[in-house]
Coordinates of C-alpha atoms in Angstrom, one line a residue:
M1049 CA 0.0 0.0 0.0
E1050 CA 2.9 2.4 0.8
V1051 CA 4.5 1.7 -2.5
F1052 CA 1.2 2.4 -4.3
L1053 CA 0.7 5.7 -2.4
I1054 CA 4.3 6.9 -3.2
R1055 CA 3.8 6.2 -6.9
V1056 CA 0.4 8.0 -6.9
L1057 CA 1.9 11.0 -5.1
Q1058 CA 4.8 11.2 -7.6
F1059 CA 2.4 10.8 -10.6
M1060 CA -0.1 13.4 -9.3
L1061 CA 2.7 15.9 -8.5
A1062 CA 4.3 15.5 -12.0
I1063 CA 1.0 15.7 -13.9
S1064 CA -0.2 18.7 -11.8
L1065 CA 3.1 20.5 -12.6
L1066 CA 2.9 19.7 -16.3
V1067 CA -0.7 20.7 -16.7
L1068 CA -0.2 23.9 -14.8
L1069 CA 2.7 24.9 -17.0
H1070 CA 1.1 23.7 -20.2
E1071 CA -2.0 25.7 -19.6
G1072 CA 0.2 28.6 -18.4
G1073 CA 1.7 28.6 -21.9
H1074 CA -1.7 29.3 -23.4
F1075 CA -2.5 31.8 -20.7
F1076 CA 0.8 33.7 -21.3
F1077 CA 0.2 34.3 -25.0
A1078 CA -3.5 35.0 -24.6
K1079 CA -2.7 37.7 -22.1
L1080 CA 0.2 39.0 -24.3
F1081 CA -2.2 39.6 -27.1
G1082 CA -5.1 41.0 -25.0
V1083 CA -7.3 37.9 -25.1
R1084 CA -9.6 37.4 -22.1
V1085 CA -9.2 34.1 -20.2
D1086 CA -12.4 33.2 -18.5
K1087 CA -11.2 30.1 -16.5
F1088 CA -7.8 28.6 -15.7
Y1089 CA -8.1 25.1 -14.2
I1090 CA -5.9 22.2 -13.2
F1091 CA -8.0 19.1 -13.8
F1092 CA -11.6 19.3 -15.0
D1093 CA -14.4 20.8 -12.9
W1094 CA -17.3 18.9 -14.5
K1095 CA -20.4 19.7 -12.3
F1096 CA -18.2 21.1 -9.5
S1097 CA -14.7 22.0 -8.4
L1098 CA -12.5 21.3 -5.4
F1099 CA -11.3 24.9 -5.2
K1100 CA -11.8 28.1 -7.1
F1101 CA -11.3 31.8 -6.7
K1102 CA -11.5 35.0 -8.8
P1103 CA -9.2 37.9 -7.9
K1104 CA -10.7 41.3 -7.6
N1105 CA -10.7 43.2 -11.0
S1106 CA -9.8 40.0 -12.8
D1107 CA -11.7 38.3 -15.6
T1108 CA -10.2 34.9 -14.8
E1109 CA -11.5 32.3 -12.4
Y1110 CA -8.7 30.0 -11.1
G1111 CA -9.4 26.6 -9.7
I1112 CA -8.7 22.9 -9.2
G1113 CA -11.2 20.4 -10.6
W1114 CA -11.9 16.9 -9.3
L1115 CA -11.4 14.9 -12.5
P1116 CA -7.6 14.4 -13.0
L1117 CA -7.7 14.0 -16.8
G1118 CA -5.7 17.2 -17.6
G1119 CA -6.7 20.8 -17.3
Y1120 CA -7.9 23.7 -19.4
C1121 CA -7.6 27.3 -20.1
K1122 CA -11.0 28.6 -21.2
I1123 CA -10.2 31.4 -23.7
A1124 CA -13.0 33.8 -24.7
G1125 CA -14.3 33.5 -28.2
M1126 CA -12.8 30.1 -28.9
I1127 CA -14.4 26.6 -29.5
D1128 CA -12.7 24.3 -27.1
E1129 CA -13.3 21.3 -24.8
S1130 CA -15.8 23.4 -22.8
F1131 CA -18.2 23.3 -25.8
D1132 CA -19.5 26.7 -24.8
T1133 CA -21.3 27.6 -28.1
E1134 CA -23.5 30.4 -26.6
Q1135 CA -20.6 32.9 -26.6
M1136 CA -20.0 32.2 -30.2
K1137 CA -23.6 33.4 -31.1
Q1138 CA -22.8 36.8 -29.7
P1139 CA -21.2 39.7 -31.7
V1140 CA -17.4 39.4 -31.8
Q1141 CA -15.6 41.4 -29.1
E1142 CA -12.1 42.8 -29.5
Y1143 CA -10.8 40.8 -26.4
E1144 CA -11.9 37.5 -28.0
F1145 CA -9.7 34.9 -29.5
R1146 CA -11.6 34.9 -32.8
A1147 CA -11.0 38.7 -33.1
K1148 CA -7.2 38.3 -33.3
P1149 CA -5.1 37.8 -36.4
A1150 CA -4.3 34.2 -37.3
W1151 CA -0.6 34.4 -36.3
Q1152 CA -1.5 35.5 -32.8
R1153 CA -4.0 32.7 -32.4
L1154 CA -1.4 30.3 -33.7
L1155 CA 1.0 31.4 -30.9
I1156 CA -1.7 31.1 -28.3
M1157 CA -2.4 27.5 -29.4
I1158 CA 1.2 26.3 -29.5
G1159 CA 2.0 28.1 -26.2
G1160 CA 1.3 25.0 -24.1
V1161 CA 3.3 22.6 -26.3
L1162 CA 6.2 25.1 -26.4
V1163 CA 6.3 25.4 -22.6
N1164 CA 6.2 21.6 -22.2
F1165 CA 9.1 21.0 -24.7
L1166 CA 11.3 23.8 -23.2
L1167 CA 10.5 22.5 -19.7
A1168 CA 11.7 19.0 -20.6
L1169 CA 15.0 20.4 -22.0
F1170 CA 15.4 22.5 -18.9
I1171 CA 14.8 19.5 -16.6
Y1172 CA 17.2 17.3 -18.5
S1173 CA 19.9 20.0 -18.4
Q1174 CA 19.4 20.4 -14.6
I1175 CA 19.5 16.6 -14.1
L1176 CA 22.9 16.5 -15.9
F1177 CA 24.1 19.5 -13.9
W1178 CA 23.2 18.2 -10.5
W1179 CA 23.5 14.4 -10.9
G1180 CA 25.6 14.0 -14.0
D1181 CA 25.2 11.0 -16.3
T1182 CA 25.8 7.7 -14.5
Y1183 CA 25.9 4.4 -16.4
I1184 CA 27.7 1.1 -16.8
P1185 CA 29.6 1.1 -20.1
I1186 CA 28.5 -1.9 -22.2
K1187 CA 32.2 -2.6 -23.0
D1188 CA 32.9 -3.2 -19.3
M1189 CA 30.2 -6.0 -19.0
T1190 CA 32.9 -8.7 -19.3
M1191 CA 30.4 -11.5 -18.6
G1192 CA 28.7 -10.7 -21.8
M1193 CA 25.0 -11.1 -22.7
K1194 CA 22.3 -13.7 -22.6
F1195 CA 20.4 -14.0 -25.9
N1196 CA 17.0 -15.6 -26.7
Q1197 CA 16.4 -18.0 -29.6
E1198 CA 15.7 -15.4 -32.2
A1199 CA 18.9 -13.6 -31.4
K1200 CA 20.8 -16.9 -31.6
S1201 CA 19.3 -17.6 -35.0
Y1202 CA 21.2 -14.5 -36.3
G1203 CA 24.5 -15.9 -34.9
F1204 CA 24.7 -14.4 -31.4
K1205 CA 25.9 -16.7 -28.5
D1206 CA 25.6 -16.4 -24.8
G1207 CA 28.6 -14.6 -23.4
D1208 CA 29.2 -12.4 -26.4
I1209 CA 30.3 -8.9 -25.4
L1210 CA 28.6 -6.2 -27.5
I1211 CA 30.8 -3.5 -29.0
G1212 CA 28.6 -1.5 -31.4
T1213 CA 27.0 -1.3 -34.9
E1214 CA 28.3 -0.1 -38.2
K1215 CA 27.1 3.4 -37.1
K1216 CA 28.5 3.7 -33.6
A1217 CA 29.7 2.0 -30.4
F1218 CA 27.2 1.0 -27.8
K1219 CA 27.1 3.2 -24.7
D1220 CA 25.1 1.2 -22.0
F1221 CA 22.4 -1.3 -21.7
S1222 CA 19.2 0.6 -22.3
A1223 CA 16.3 0.9 -24.7
D1224 CA 18.7 2.7 -27.1
L1225 CA 20.8 -0.5 -27.3
Y1226 CA 17.7 -2.4 -28.5
R1227 CA 16.9 0.4 -31.0
E1228 CA 20.4 0.4 -32.4
I1229 CA 20.4 -3.4 -32.8
S1230 CA 17.0 -3.3 -34.5
E1231 CA 18.3 -0.8 -37.1
A1232 CA 21.7 -2.3 -37.5
K1233 CA 23.0 -4.3 -40.5
R1234 CA 26.1 -5.2 -38.6
V1235 CA 26.8 -5.7 -34.9
D1236 CA 30.4 -6.0 -33.7
I1237 CA 31.0 -8.3 -30.8
L1238 CA 33.9 -9.8 -28.7
R1239 CA 33.7 -13.6 -28.5
D1240 CA 36.4 -15.6 -26.6
G1241 CA 38.7 -12.6 -26.8
K1242 CA 38.3 -12.2 -30.6
Q1243 CA 36.4 -9.4 -32.4
M1244 CA 33.9 -10.5 -35.0
S1245 CA 30.7 -9.3 -36.6
I1246 CA 27.1 -10.5 -36.8
S1247 CA 25.0 -9.6 -39.9
L1248 CA 21.4 -8.4 -39.3
P1249 CA 18.6 -7.4 -41.7
G1250 CA 18.5 -3.8 -40.4
N1251 CA 14.7 -3.8 -39.7
L1252 CA 14.1 -5.9 -36.7
N1253 CA 10.8 -5.2 -34.8
L1254 CA 11.9 -3.3 -31.7
L1255 CA 8.6 -3.9 -29.9
N1256 CA 8.9 -7.7 -30.4
M1257 CA 12.6 -7.6 -29.3
I1258 CA 11.7 -6.0 -26.0
K1259 CA 8.4 -7.8 -25.3
A1260 CA 9.7 -11.3 -26.1
D1261 CA 10.0 -13.6 -23.1
P1262 CA 12.9 -13.9 -22.6
S1263 CA 13.8 -10.7 -24.3
F1264 CA 16.2 -10.5 -27.3
V1265 CA 19.2 -9.6 -25.2
R1266 CA 20.0 -9.2 -21.4
P1267 CA 23.2 -8.8 -19.4
L1268 CA 24.5 -12.1 -18.1
L1269 CA 24.3 -12.3 -14.3
P1270 CA 25.8 -15.0 -12.2
A1271 CA 23.4 -17.4 -10.5
R1272 CA 24.9 -16.4 -7.1
M1273 CA 22.9 -15.9 -4.0
D1274 CA 24.0 -12.6 -2.4
S1275 CA 21.6 -13.0 0.5
I1276 CA 18.9 -15.5 1.6
M1277 CA 15.5 -14.5 2.8
A1278 CA 14.5 -15.7 6.3
G1279 CA 12.1 -18.6 6.3
S1280 CA 12.3 -19.0 2.5
P1281 CA 12.6 -22.4 0.6
A1282 CA 16.3 -21.5 0.0
E1283 CA 17.0 -21.2 3.7
K1284 CA 15.1 -24.4 4.5
A1285 CA 17.2 -26.2 1.9
G1286 CA 20.4 -25.1 3.6
M1287 CA 21.5 -22.6 0.9
K1288 CA 23.8 -19.8 2.1
A1289 CA 24.9 -16.4 0.9
G1290 CA 27.6 -16.8 -1.7
D1291 CA 26.3 -20.2 -3.1
H1292 CA 25.7 -20.6 -6.8
I1293 CA 22.9 -22.5 -8.4
I1294 CA 24.5 -25.2 -10.6
A1295 CA 21.6 -27.1 -12.0
M1296 CA 17.8 -27.4 -11.7
N1297 CA 15.9 -30.6 -12.5
G1298 CA 19.0 -31.9 -14.2
A1299 CA 19.4 -29.0 -16.5
P1300 CA 22.6 -26.9 -16.1
V1301 CA 22.2 -23.3 -14.9
D1302 CA 25.0 -21.2 -16.2
S1303 CA 23.6 -17.8 -15.1
Y1304 CA 20.8 -16.2 -13.1
N1305 CA 19.1 -15.5 -16.5
E1306 CA 18.9 -19.2 -17.2
F1307 CA 17.5 -19.8 -13.7
V1308 CA 14.8 -17.3 -14.4
D1309 CA 14.0 -18.8 -17.8
Q1310 CA 13.7 -22.3 -16.2
L1311 CA 11.3 -20.8 -13.6
G1312 CA 9.3 -19.4 -16.5
R1313 CA 8.8 -22.9 -17.8
R1314 CA 7.6 -24.0 -14.4
E1315 CA 5.1 -21.2 -14.5
D1316 CA 3.7 -22.6 -17.7
L1317 CA 3.2 -25.9 -15.8
L1318 CA 1.6 -24.2 -12.9
L1319 CA -0.9 -22.4 -15.1
T1320 CA -2.1 -25.7 -16.5
A1321 CA -2.4 -27.4 -13.1
K1322 CA -5.9 -28.7 -12.4
T1323 CA -5.5 -30.1 -9.0
Q1324 CA -3.5 -29.2 -5.8
A1325 CA -1.3 -32.2 -6.5
D1326 CA -0.5 -30.8 -10.0
S1327 CA 0.3 -27.5 -8.5
L1328 CA 2.6 -29.0 -5.9
K1329 CA 4.4 -31.0 -8.6
A1330 CA 4.9 -27.9 -10.7
R1331 CA 6.4 -26.1 -7.7
T1332 CA 8.7 -29.0 -6.6
V1333 CA 12.2 -28.8 -8.1
S1334 CA 15.6 -30.5 -7.6
I1335 CA 18.4 -28.0 -7.2
V1336 CA 22.1 -28.5 -7.2
F1337 CA 23.9 -25.7 -5.5
G1338 CA 27.2 -24.9 -3.7
N1339 CA 30.5 -23.0 -3.8
D1340 CA 34.2 -23.7 -4.4
S1341 CA 34.4 -26.1 -1.3
R1342 CA 31.1 -28.0 -1.5
T1343 CA 28.2 -29.1 -3.7
D1344 CA 24.8 -30.1 -2.4
T1345 CA 21.5 -31.2 -3.8
A1346 CA 18.1 -30.5 -2.4
T1347 CA 14.4 -31.1 -3.4
V1348 CA 12.7 -27.7 -2.9
V1349 CA 9.0 -26.7 -2.9
L1350 CA 8.9 -23.1 -4.4
T1351 CA 6.5 -20.6 -3.0
P1352 CA 3.1 -20.2 -4.8
E1353 CA 4.7 -17.3 -6.7
L1354 CA 7.6 -19.7 -7.8
K1355 CA 10.2 -17.9 -5.6
L1356 CA 13.2 -19.7 -4.2
G1357 CA 13.9 -16.8 -1.7
F1358 CA 17.2 -15.2 -2.4
F1359 CA 18.6 -12.0 -3.8
A1360 CA 20.8 -12.1 -6.9
P1361 CA 23.5 -9.6 -7.6
N1362 CA 22.5 -6.6 -9.8
L1363 CA 24.6 -5.0 -12.5
A1364 CA 25.9 -2.2 -10.2
A1365 CA 27.2 -4.8 -7.7
I1366 CA 29.1 -6.6 -10.5
Y1367 CA 30.4 -3.7 -12.6
K1368 CA 31.5 -0.2 -11.5
P1369 CA 29.3 2.6 -12.8
V1370 CA 31.0 5.6 -14.3
T1371 CA 29.7 9.2 -14.1
T1372 CA 30.1 12.0 -16.6
E1373 CA 29.8 15.3 -14.8
Y1374 CA 28.7 18.6 -16.4
G1375 CA 29.2 22.2 -15.5
F1376 CA 26.2 24.5 -15.6
F1377 CA 27.0 25.9 -19.1
E1378 CA 28.0 22.4 -20.4
S1379 CA 24.7 20.9 -19.1
I1380 CA 22.5 23.2 -21.3
P1381 CA 23.6 21.9 -24.7
A1382 CA 23.9 18.4 -23.3
G1383 CA 20.4 18.5 -21.9
I1384 CA 19.0 19.9 -25.2
K1385 CA 20.8 17.1 -27.1
Y1386 CA 19.4 14.4 -24.7
G1387 CA 15.9 15.8 -24.8
W1388 CA 15.9 15.9 -28.5
H1389 CA 17.1 12.3 -28.6
V1390 CA 14.2 11.3 -26.3
L1391 CA 11.7 13.0 -28.5
A1392 CA 13.1 11.5 -31.7
S1393 CA 13.1 8.0 -30.2
Y1394 CA 9.5 8.4 -29.0
V1395 CA 8.3 9.7 -32.4
D1396 CA 10.1 6.8 -34.1
D1397 CA 8.5 4.3 -31.8
M1398 CA 5.0 5.6 -32.6
K1399 CA 4.9 3.4 -35.7
Y1400 CA 4.4 0.4 -33.4
V1401 CA 1.2 1.9 -32.0
F1402 CA -0.6 1.1 -35.2
S1403 CA 0.1 -2.6 -35.0
A1404 CA -1.9 -5.2 -33.0
E1405 CA 0.9 -5.7 -30.5
G1406 CA 1.4 -1.9 -30.3
A1407 CA -2.2 -1.3 -29.4
K1408 CA -1.9 -3.9 -26.6
S1409 CA 1.1 -2.0 -25.3
L1410 CA -0.8 1.2 -24.8
G1411 CA -1.0 2.1 -21.2
G1412 CA -3.2 4.4 -19.1
F1413 CA -2.8 6.0 -15.7
G1414 CA -1.7 2.7 -14.1
A1415 CA 1.1 2.1 -16.6
I1416 CA 2.4 5.6 -16.3
G1417 CA 2.2 5.6 -12.6
S1418 CA 4.1 2.3 -12.4
L1419 CA 7.1 4.0 -14.2
F1420 CA 7.8 6.0 -11.1
P1421 CA 10.1 4.3 -8.5
P1422 CA 8.5 2.6 -5.4
M1423 CA 10.5 4.9 -3.1
W1424 CA 10.7 8.7 -3.4
D1425 CA 13.7 9.5 -5.6
W1426 CA 14.1 13.1 -6.8
Y1427 CA 16.4 12.0 -9.6
M1428 CA 13.9 9.5 -11.0
F1429 CA 11.0 11.9 -10.3
W1430 CA 12.5 14.7 -12.4
K1431 CA 13.6 12.3 -15.1
M1432 CA 10.1 10.9 -15.4
T1433 CA 8.6 14.4 -15.3
A1434 CA 10.8 15.5 -18.2
F1435 CA 9.8 12.4 -20.2
L1436 CA 6.1 12.9 -19.5
S1437 CA 6.5 16.6 -20.6
I1438 CA 8.0 15.4 -23.9
I1439 CA 5.1 13.0 -24.4
L1440 CA 2.5 15.7 -23.5
A1441 CA 4.1 18.1 -25.9
F1442 CA 4.2 15.6 -28.8
M1443 CA 0.7 14.2 -28.1
N1444 CA -0.8 17.6 -27.9
I1445 CA 0.6 18.8 -31.2
L1446 CA -0.9 15.8 -33.1
P1447 CA -3.4 17.1 -35.7
I1448 CA -6.4 15.7 -33.9
P1449 CA -9.4 18.1 -33.3
A1450 CA -9.8 18.9 -29.5
L1451 CA -6.0 18.9 -29.2
D1452 CA -3.8 21.9 -29.7
G1453 CA -2.5 20.3 -32.9
G1454 CA -6.0 20.2 -34.3
H1455 CA -6.5 23.9 -33.7
V1456 CA -3.0 24.6 -35.2
L1457 CA -4.0 22.5 -38.3
F1458 CA -7.1 24.6 -38.9
L1459 CA -5.2 27.9 -38.3
L1460 CA -2.6 26.9 -40.8
Y1461 CA -5.4 26.1 -43.3
E1462 CA -6.8 29.6 -42.6
M1463 CA -3.4 31.3 -43.1
I1464 CA -2.8 29.5 -46.4
T1465 CA -6.3 29.8 -47.9
R1466 CA -7.3 33.0 -46.2
R1467 CA -10.6 31.4 -45.3
K1468 CA -11.8 30.4 -41.8
P1469 CA -13.4 27.1 -41.2
S1470 CA -17.1 27.6 -40.2
E1471 CA -18.0 27.6 -36.6
N1472 CA -20.4 24.7 -37.2
F1473 CA -17.5 22.7 -38.7
M1474 CA -15.3 23.6 -35.8
I1475 CA -17.9 22.5 -33.2
K1476 CA -18.4 19.1 -35.0
A1477 CA -14.7 18.6 -35.3
E1478 CA -14.2 19.3 -31.6
Y1479 CA -16.8 16.6 -30.8
V1480 CA -15.2 14.1 -33.1
G1481 CA -11.7 14.8 -31.7
F1482 CA -13.0 14.6 -28.1
G1483 CA -14.6 11.2 -29.0
I1484 CA -11.3 9.9 -30.3
L1485 CA -9.5 11.0 -27.2
I1486 CA -12.0 9.3 -24.9
L1487 CA -11.8 6.1 -27.0
L1488 CA -8.0 6.1 -26.7
M1489 CA -8.2 6.7 -23.0
V1490 CA -10.6 3.9 -22.5
V1491 CA -8.5 1.5 -24.6
A1492 CA -5.3 2.5 -22.7
N1493 CA -6.8 2.1 -19.2
L1494 CA -8.6 -1.1 -20.2
N1495 CA -5.2 -2.5 -21.2
D1496 CA -4.0 -1.6 -17.7
I1497 CA -6.9 -3.6 -16.2
L1498 CA -6.3 -6.6 -18.5
R1499 CA -2.6 -6.6 -17.6
W1500 CA -3.4 -6.5 -13.9
L1501 CA -5.8 -9.4 -14.4
G1502 CA -3.2 -11.3 -16.4
Y1503 CA -4.9 -11.3 -19.7
L1504 CA -2.3 -9.2 -21.5

């Protein structure tokens, strides 16, 4: 419960900040050009609001709604998500959005996206300034990698040390490494101390590489027990910290990765169990374990979650991370470069959304919230906030009615043709766009529920 609350608080704080600044971008340009803003809200206030106030001599009502699906800045003389068509039937006033030249209206509409994008670049710059860039170089992972069957079909072997592609050397183990391999026609590796190359088609499906179980490539980890949980099957079997798992059910275990893969096969048996005896049989395994001075064998009944009850070493415990530090002025171009790379990667990955697997990968509030760490970590909080700011900027500039990008599209049409779309058309387009957004939101959050229930 505590983990859930911490993630919810981080998510709500990040979203509130992003919505506040996004709507602030619209508000800034509206005020700059003398357009009246009737309401400025974080979250939606359908039927009622949690808090609101209107300063003396101000035209704007400020408030916090109860429905955390975003926020809005209600600009006078504009057809938006408030669907206030009554004001559009009145004569045009000089303080209204519709009375201003197209270029001013265009800046008002892109103000939110502009603020979100600049905010992300600023946050990334400050992350690099305060924390630097800490990572484990891929070349230092001397145990090499563990590959799945698809990867092995191209010529990779467990233990290969990745060097780079025909374009550049690999930096660290991250989503970028998967992306670079998926686009590579040649991957350079080190095998048994000798450098060689693997030929690839150059168009591997990135989504399939990541979602495969086991995934296309993972760092090899030793099957070593760094610590044993009290009362666990491992402790009852006499296993001790420092022991290695040597074999399970007669099959050799050369790494922690292989141990996890074998547990995955036990999970398949457990899912097909029809009786308690079948379940017990699926959970019962024979394990050979030991260290340099001894070897033991034990028959162990795993927990219902198929856990043996030990902690394996992580990458940071095996390899020494390196940190690249940045001065204040160095961090600015570095942060801009990093933020632009995040945006370009996100845009490139959007092509997978239009596939069946991509649609299943869509996530709603639950999926986004789970990206935040289970403990409060300011570094990860700001990194996630910057990433969400990039997503918010990109999604809002898509040419979908009801989003900023839809309004921008119609404004560009007006600037090119010198003709305004009719108000009746704009109202219908807003309804269509709003319907599309609701549908996407339902699908994304339904996916969260199905994943939680184990159907996805």
